Amino acid sequence: MAARGKGGVAPRLFLRVELGGDDRIGPGKVALLEAVEREQSISAAARAMGMSYRRAWLLIDTMNRMFREPVVRAHPGRATGRSAEVTPSGARLCAAYRAAEMRTQKASKALVDEIVAALKPGYRPPASRKRSAS
Amino acid sequence: MAARGKGGVAPRLFLRVELGGDDRIGPGKVALLEAVEREQSISAAARAMGMSYRRAWLLIDTMNRMFREPVVRAHPGRATGRSAEVTPSGARLCAAYRAAEMRTQKASKALVDEIVAALKPGYRPPASRKRSAS
């Protein structure tokens, strides 16, 4: 979610629903589900996202333990390339997240505009890092 | 931002505007500014938020380096209790963030409803931790 502002600054919004501990749905888990949908394999999805298989598996397991129906179903017997599939319940979760993200972008426009307008002249954002403070 | 769902589950929304690296405005920095506003002191605000003075100072410094006008002005000569103040620019940032957060809650209602409806019967969220994956 990015909207280009003055001087080429393109703030991005980050939206997450938190239930407690690791039980949270945000852009990381949703992008992983979308990658599994594309790749039909947890290991290929993990590779595509630059994360370890173990981490991908843990994120999926966290979701599968939260919900009545699993979000991903693994088929260990099958050949790589169709060894996992996103369930209808997982697909609904992704669609609901992306829709909320779109609406949040509109809901946060005034905030983003306020931030962009207040930036120093010639402001250049530093390179993004993963996981830090809010 | 919490809305109580079935079985007492109260998902919370997390909203952040990311520019790159530590240049991001989210609930942590906004709550710190609000604490400085209340306490009129960076060290008292840090204590109230359970963070080190150094961390509070770094978060404020990150914002002061991003924006044309500082969000907090320190008055090192003055007695504790009125040694720092949130500037009008910092107050506008907090107000814009809280307004966006309120609107995001509405914008994400369908997502939160989808998540709560899909939870296992008798679901209990684990205790929250700080800073982990999305």
mmCIF file of C-alpha atoms in Angstrom:
data_model
loop_
_atom_site.group_PDB
_atom_site.id
_atom_site.type_symbol
_atom_site.label_atom_id
_atom_site.label_comp_id
_atom_site.label_asym_id
_atom_site.label_seq_id
_atom_site.Cartn_x
_atom_site.Cartn_y
_atom_site.Cartn_z
ATOM 1 C CA MET A 1 0.000 0.000 0.000
ATOM 2 C CA ALA A 2 1.911 3.072 -1.147
ATOM 3 C CA ALA A 3 0.845 6.535 -2.285
ATOM 4 C CA ARG A 4 3.541 8.746 -3.758
ATOM 5 C CA GLY A 5 3.898 12.082 -1.938
ATOM 6 C CA LYS A 6 6.046 15.143 -2.456
ATOM 7 C CA GLY A 7 9.668 14.624 -3.392
ATOM 8 C CA GLY A 8 9.008 11.021 -4.361
ATOM 9 C CA VAL A 9 8.271 9.982 -0.776
ATOM 10 C CA ALA A 10 5.897 7.016 -0.848
ATOM 11 C CA PRO A 11 4.687 6.164 2.674
ATOM 12 C CA ARG A 12 3.363 2.648 3.121
ATOM 13 C CA LEU A 13 0.606 1.615 5.483
ATOM 14 C CA PHE A 14 0.953 -1.393 7.737
ATOM 15 C CA LEU A 15 -2.252 -2.964 9.074
ATOM 16 C CA ARG A 16 -2.462 -5.871 11.475
ATOM 17 C CA VAL A 17 -5.212 -7.501 13.521
ATOM 18 C CA GLU A 18 -3.837 -8.678 16.870
ATOM 19 C CA LEU A 19 -5.484 -11.264 19.084
ATOM 20 C CA GLY A 20 -2.558 -11.892 21.399
ATOM 21 C CA GLY A 21 0.966 -13.339 21.167
ATOM 22 C CA ASP A 22 1.654 -14.642 17.665
ATOM 23 C CA ASP A 23 -2.076 -14.858 16.969
ATOM 24 C CA ARG A 24 -2.138 -11.887 14.628
ATOM 25 C CA ILE A 25 -3.027 -11.436 11.000
ATOM 26 C CA GLY A 26 -0.926 -8.931 9.087
ATOM 27 C CA PRO A 27 0.839 -8.448 5.773
ATOM 28 C CA GLY A 28 3.443 -11.168 6.450
ATOM 29 C CA LYS A 29 1.010 -14.036 6.987
ATOM 30 C CA VAL A 30 -1.295 -12.843 4.204
ATOM 31 C CA ALA A 31 1.567 -12.572 1.678
ATOM 32 C CA LEU A 32 2.696 -16.061 2.687
ATOM 33 C CA LEU A 33 -0.794 -17.481 2.078
ATOM 34 C CA GLU A 34 -0.863 -15.742 -1.299
ATOM 35 C CA ALA A 35 2.533 -17.279 -2.127
ATOM 36 C CA VAL A 36 1.299 -20.761 -1.149
ATOM 37 C CA GLU A 37 -1.740 -20.187 -3.378
ATOM 38 C CA ARG A 38 0.565 -19.297 -6.278
ATOM 39 C CA GLU A 39 3.232 -21.946 -5.684
ATOM 40 C CA GLN A 40 0.988 -24.766 -4.380
ATOM 41 C CA SER A 41 3.860 -25.652 -2.062
ATOM 42 C CA ILE A 42 4.975 -24.385 1.342
ATOM 43 C CA SER A 43 8.685 -24.771 0.590
ATOM 44 C CA ALA A 44 8.401 -22.960 -2.772
ATOM 45 C CA ALA A 45 6.331 -20.216 -1.100
ATOM 46 C CA ALA A 46 8.961 -19.839 1.638
ATOM 47 C CA ARG A 47 11.732 -19.572 -1.000
ATOM 48 C CA ALA A 48 9.738 -16.992 -2.967
ATOM 49 C CA MET A 49 9.396 -14.918 0.208
ATOM 50 C CA GLY A 50 13.019 -15.297 1.291
ATOM 51 C CA MET A 51 12.115 -17.064 4.530
ATOM 52 C CA SER A 52 13.054 -20.455 5.901
ATOM 53 C CA TYR A 53 10.717 -23.405 5.486
ATOM 54 C CA ARG A 54 10.568 -23.638 9.272
ATOM 55 C CA ARG A 55 9.399 -20.033 9.632
ATOM 56 C CA ALA A 56 6.773 -20.437 6.892
ATOM 57 C CA TRP A 57 5.550 -23.620 8.520
ATOM 58 C CA LEU A 58 5.332 -21.936 11.957
ATOM 59 C CA LEU A 59 3.340 -18.991 10.569
ATOM 60 C CA ILE A 60 0.902 -21.345 8.835
ATOM 61 C CA ASP A 61 0.689 -23.525 11.931
ATOM 62 C CA THR A 62 -0.154 -20.453 14.049
ATOM 63 C CA MET A 63 -3.116 -19.736 11.754
ATOM 64 C CA ASN A 64 -4.195 -23.367 11.548
ATOM 65 C CA ARG A 65 -4.290 -23.512 15.359
ATOM 66 C CA MET A 66 -6.384 -20.298 15.588
ATOM 67 C CA PHE A 67 -9.111 -21.181 13.156
ATOM 68 C CA ARG A 68 -11.840 -23.804 13.007
ATOM 69 C CA GLU A 69 -10.773 -24.721 9.459
ATOM 70 C CA PRO A 70 -7.111 -24.760 8.430
ATOM 71 C CA VAL A 71 -5.929 -21.992 6.071
ATOM 72 C CA VAL A 72 -3.490 -24.328 4.300
ATOM 73 C CA ARG A 73 -3.792 -28.057 3.730
ATOM 74 C CA ALA A 74 -0.550 -29.943 3.106
ATOM 75 C CA HIS A 75 -0.446 -33.075 0.944
ATOM 76 C CA PRO A 76 2.951 -34.532 1.880
ATOM 77 C CA GLY A 77 2.574 -37.485 -0.477
ATOM 78 C CA ARG A 78 2.270 -35.364 -3.604
ATOM 79 C CA ALA A 79 5.074 -34.067 -5.796
ATOM 80 C CA THR A 80 6.503 -30.601 -5.043
ATOM 81 C CA GLY A 81 4.501 -27.989 -6.907
ATOM 82 C CA ARG A 82 1.174 -29.274 -5.683
ATOM 83 C CA SER A 83 2.022 -30.379 -2.179
ATOM 84 C CA ALA A 84 -0.036 -27.697 -0.397
ATOM 85 C CA GLU A 85 -3.163 -25.708 -1.062
ATOM 86 C CA VAL A 86 -4.843 -22.680 0.464
ATOM 87 C CA THR A 87 -8.304 -23.658 1.696
ATOM 88 C CA PRO A 88 -11.460 -21.622 0.939
ATOM 89 C CA SER A 89 -11.215 -20.347 4.522
ATOM 90 C CA GLY A 90 -7.622 -19.178 3.900
ATOM 91 C CA ALA A 91 -8.639 -17.519 0.638
ATOM 92 C CA ARG A 92 -11.481 -15.670 2.406
ATOM 93 C CA LEU A 93 -9.021 -14.426 5.028
ATOM 94 C CA CYS A 94 -6.660 -13.050 2.343
ATOM 95 C CA ALA A 95 -9.499 -11.352 0.463
ATOM 96 C CA ALA A 96 -10.867 -9.773 3.664
ATOM 97 C CA TYR A 97 -7.385 -8.544 4.619
ATOM 98 C CA ARG A 98 -6.692 -6.975 1.205
ATOM 99 C CA ALA A 99 -10.106 -5.283 1.183
ATOM 100 C CA ALA A 100 -9.503 -3.862 4.679
ATOM 101 C CA GLU A 101 -6.055 -2.689 3.596
ATOM 102 C CA MET A 102 -7.542 -0.805 0.623
ATOM 103 C CA ARG A 103 -10.167 0.849 2.835
ATOM 104 C CA THR A 104 -7.509 1.659 5.450
ATOM 105 C CA GLN A 105 -5.505 3.478 2.809
ATOM 106 C CA LYS A 106 -8.448 5.829 2.276
ATOM 107 C CA ALA A 107 -9.128 6.018 6.024
ATOM 108 C CA SER A 108 -5.526 7.089 6.639
ATOM 109 C CA LYS A 109 -5.120 9.550 3.783
ATOM 110 C CA ALA A 110 -5.314 12.620 6.060
ATOM 111 C CA LEU A 111 -2.641 11.127 8.346
ATOM 112 C CA VAL A 112 -0.320 10.308 5.450
ATOM 113 C CA ASP A 113 -0.852 13.793 3.997
ATOM 114 C CA GLU A 114 -0.085 15.373 7.394
ATOM 115 C CA ILE A 115 3.140 13.338 7.681
ATOM 116 C CA VAL A 116 4.293 14.045 4.122
ATOM 117 C CA ALA A 117 3.547 17.778 4.468
ATOM 118 C CA ALA A 118 5.556 17.941 7.714
ATOM 119 C CA LEU A 119 8.690 16.217 6.339
ATOM 120 C CA LYS A 120 11.896 18.194 5.968
ATOM 121 C CA PRO A 121 12.485 19.671 2.512
ATOM 122 C CA GLY A 122 14.501 17.187 0.480
ATOM 123 C CA TYR A 123 13.643 14.380 2.916
ATOM 124 C CA ARG A 124 14.830 10.940 1.760
ATOM 125 C CA PRO A 125 13.656 7.885 3.680
ATOM 126 C CA PRO A 126 16.376 5.523 4.938
ATOM 127 C CA ALA A 127 16.443 1.965 3.583
ATOM 128 C CA SER A 128 13.741 -0.193 5.146
ATOM 129 C CA ARG A 129 14.647 -2.818 7.681
ATOM 130 C CA LYS A 130 12.568 -5.678 8.910
ATOM 131 C CA ARG A 131 10.888 -5.822 12.325
ATOM 132 C CA SER A 132 11.627 -2.842 14.529
ATOM 133 C CA ALA A 133 9.663 -0.463 16.768
ATOM 134 C CA SER A 134 6.480 1.321 15.820
ATOM 135 C CA MET B 1 -8.419 -0.076 19.387
ATOM 136 C CA ALA B 2 -10.395 -3.114 20.483
ATOM 137 C CA ALA B 3 -13.857 -4.425 19.647
ATOM 138 C CA ARG B 4 -15.121 -7.315 21.737
ATOM 139 C CA GLY B 5 -16.107 -10.345 19.638
ATOM 140 C CA LYS B 6 -17.596 -13.728 20.444
ATOM 141 C CA GLY B 7 -16.323 -15.545 23.500
ATOM 142 C CA GLY B 8 -14.751 -12.358 24.855
ATOM 143 C CA VAL B 9 -12.162 -12.214 22.069
ATOM 144 C CA ALA B 10 -11.195 -8.572 21.549
ATOM 145 C CA PRO B 11 -8.969 -8.191 18.470
ATOM 146 C CA ARG B 12 -6.873 -5.042 18.369
ATOM 147 C CA LEU B 13 -5.882 -3.169 15.246
ATOM 148 C CA PHE B 14 -2.333 -2.013 14.672
ATOM 149 C CA LEU B 15 -1.791 0.813 12.191
ATOM 150 C CA ARG B 16 1.553 2.231 11.130
ATOM 151 C CA VAL B 17 2.757 4.598 8.415
ATOM 152 C CA GLU B 18 6.162 3.479 7.128
ATOM 153 C CA LEU B 19 8.575 5.694 5.235
ATOM 154 C CA GLY B 20 11.629 3.452 5.491
ATOM 155 C CA GLY B 21 13.937 2.135 8.217
ATOM 156 C CA ASP B 22 12.967 3.566 11.611
ATOM 157 C CA ASP B 23 11.137 6.437 9.922
ATOM 158 C CA ARG B 24 7.692 5.150 10.750
ATOM 159 C CA ILE B 25 4.795 6.512 12.753
ATOM 160 C CA GLY B 26 2.813 3.962 14.707
ATOM 161 C CA PRO B 27 1.201 3.402 18.097
ATOM 162 C CA GLY B 28 4.532 3.287 19.963
ATOM 163 C CA LYS B 29 5.798 6.715 18.927
ATOM 164 C CA VAL B 30 2.336 8.281 19.229
ATOM 165 C CA ALA B 31 1.799 6.902 22.756
ATOM 166 C CA LEU B 32 5.251 8.220 23.709
ATOM 167 C CA LEU B 33 4.381 11.707 22.438
ATOM 168 C CA GLU B 34 1.128 11.577 24.397
ATOM 169 C CA ALA B 35 3.075 10.549 27.513
ATOM 170 C CA VAL B 36 5.512 13.461 27.041
ATOM 171 C CA GLU B 37 2.510 15.771 26.670
ATOM 172 C CA ARG B 38 1.083 14.475 29.969
ATOM 173 C CA GLU B 39 4.350 14.302 31.902
ATOM 174 C CA GLN B 40 6.120 17.338 30.405
ATOM 175 C CA SER B 41 9.320 15.316 30.693
ATOM 176 C CA ILE B 42 11.010 12.714 28.487
ATOM 177 C CA SER B 43 12.349 10.693 31.418
ATOM 178 C CA ALA B 44 8.963 10.644 33.192
ATOM 179 C CA ALA B 45 7.263 9.683 29.910
ATOM 180 C CA ALA B 46 9.770 6.842 29.395
ATOM 181 C CA ARG B 47 9.132 5.591 32.939
ATOM 182 C CA ALA B 48 5.371 5.741 32.426
ATOM 183 C CA MET B 49 5.744 3.646 29.274
ATOM 184 C CA GLY B 50 8.184 1.159 30.808
ATOM 185 C CA MET B 51 10.968 2.007 28.369
ATOM 186 C CA SER B 52 14.485 3.265 28.922
ATOM 187 C CA TYR B 53 15.246 6.970 28.651
ATOM 188 C CA ARG B 54 17.639 6.110 25.841
ATOM 189 C CA ARG B 55 14.935 4.345 23.822
ATOM 190 C CA ALA B 56 12.453 7.194 24.354
ATOM 191 C CA TRP B 57 15.078 9.707 23.329
ATOM 192 C CA LEU B 58 15.956 7.710 20.180
ATOM 193 C CA LEU B 59 12.280 7.461 19.126
ATOM 194 C CA ILE B 60 11.812 11.208 19.601
ATOM 195 C CA ASP B 61 15.085 11.922 17.822
ATOM 196 C CA THR B 62 13.947 9.796 14.850
ATOM 197 C CA MET B 63 10.840 11.977 14.536
ATOM 198 C CA ASN B 64 12.715 15.232 15.079
ATOM 199 C CA ARG B 65 15.089 14.275 12.251
ATOM 200 C CA MET B 66 12.192 13.439 9.882
ATOM 201 C CA PHE B 67 10.176 16.597 10.272
ATOM 202 C CA ARG B 68 10.721 20.242 9.469
ATOM 203 C CA GLU B 69 9.629 21.200 12.997
ATOM 204 C CA PRO B 70 10.546 19.051 16.014
ATOM 205 C CA VAL B 71 7.729 17.079 17.669
ATOM 206 C CA VAL B 72 9.255 17.522 21.137
ATOM 207 C CA ARG B 73 11.295 20.418 22.444
ATOM 208 C CA ALA B 74 13.531 19.703 25.424
ATOM 209 C CA HIS B 75 14.395 22.372 27.991
ATOM 210 C CA PRO B 76 17.355 20.808 29.783
ATOM 211 C CA GLY B 77 17.773 23.758 32.161
ATOM 212 C CA ARG B 78 14.309 23.430 33.668
ATOM 213 C CA ALA B 79 13.262 21.286 36.615
ATOM 214 C CA THR B 80 11.954 17.779 35.924
ATOM 215 C CA GLY B 81 8.233 17.900 35.333
ATOM 216 C CA ARG B 82 8.457 20.657 32.771
ATOM 217 C CA SER B 83 11.691 19.803 31.017
ATOM 218 C CA ALA B 84 10.106 18.861 27.679
ATOM 219 C CA GLU B 85 7.055 19.802 25.682
ATOM 220 C CA VAL B 86 5.237 18.454 22.664
ATOM 221 C CA THR B 87 5.207 21.086 19.931
ATOM 222 C CA PRO B 88 2.065 22.050 17.968
ATOM 223 C CA SER B 89 3.479 19.973 15.107
ATOM 224 C CA GLY B 90 3.810 16.934 17.417
ATOM 225 C CA ALA B 91 0.276 17.450 18.729
ATOM 226 C CA ARG B 92 -1.084 17.593 15.156
ATOM 227 C CA LEU B 93 0.696 14.330 14.364
ATOM 228 C CA CYS B 94 -0.881 12.593 17.390
ATOM 229 C CA ALA B 95 -4.356 13.907 16.548
ATOM 230 C CA ALA B 96 -4.040 12.825 12.908
ATOM 231 C CA TYR B 97 -2.857 9.362 13.967
ATOM 232 C CA ARG B 98 -5.700 8.837 16.461
ATOM 233 C CA ALA B 99 -8.274 10.007 13.897
ATOM 234 C CA ALA B 100 -6.864 7.621 11.272
ATOM 235 C CA GLU B 101 -6.881 4.809 13.832
ATOM 236 C CA MET B 102 -10.576 5.404 14.562
ATOM 237 C CA ARG B 103 -11.437 5.411 10.857
ATOM 238 C CA THR B 104 -9.294 2.297 10.309
ATOM 239 C CA GLN B 105 -11.301 0.492 12.954
ATOM 240 C CA LYS B 106 -14.425 1.036 10.849
ATOM 241 C CA ALA B 107 -12.561 0.263 7.621
ATOM 242 C CA SER B 108 -11.412 -3.069 9.069
ATOM 243 C CA LYS B 109 -14.650 -4.169 10.694
ATOM 244 C CA ALA B 110 -15.419 -6.790 8.004
ATOM 245 C CA LEU B 111 -11.901 -8.239 8.377
ATOM 246 C CA VAL B 112 -12.147 -8.422 12.163
ATOM 247 C CA ASP B 113 -15.627 -9.993 11.887
ATOM 248 C CA GLU B 114 -14.284 -12.573 9.393
ATOM 249 C CA ILE B 115 -11.414 -13.465 11.736
ATOM 250 C CA VAL B 116 -13.580 -13.688 14.859
ATOM 251 C CA ALA B 117 -16.193 -15.816 13.054
ATOM 252 C CA ALA B 118 -13.489 -18.230 11.833
ATOM 253 C CA LEU B 119 -11.872 -18.777 15.264
ATOM 254 C CA LYS B 120 -12.100 -22.175 16.909
ATOM 255 C CA PRO B 121 -14.962 -22.584 19.388
ATOM 256 C CA GLY B 122 -13.675 -21.681 22.833
ATOM 257 C CA TYR B 123 -10.661 -19.897 21.338
ATOM 258 C CA ARG B 124 -8.554 -18.055 23.917
ATOM 259 C CA PRO B 125 -5.801 -15.747 22.686
ATOM 260 C CA PRO B 126 -2.308 -16.325 24.097
ATOM 261 C CA ALA B 127 -0.722 -13.566 26.188
ATOM 262 C CA SER B 128 0.568 -10.730 24.025
ATOM 263 C CA ARG B 129 4.259 -10.290 23.450
ATOM 264 C CA LYS B 130 6.071 -7.309 22.123
ATOM 265 C CA ARG B 131 7.575 -7.051 18.627
ATOM 266 C CA SER B 132 7.240 -10.243 16.576
ATOM 267 C CA ALA B 133 6.199 -11.164 13.043
ATOM 268 C CA SER B 134 3.089 -9.939 11.272
#
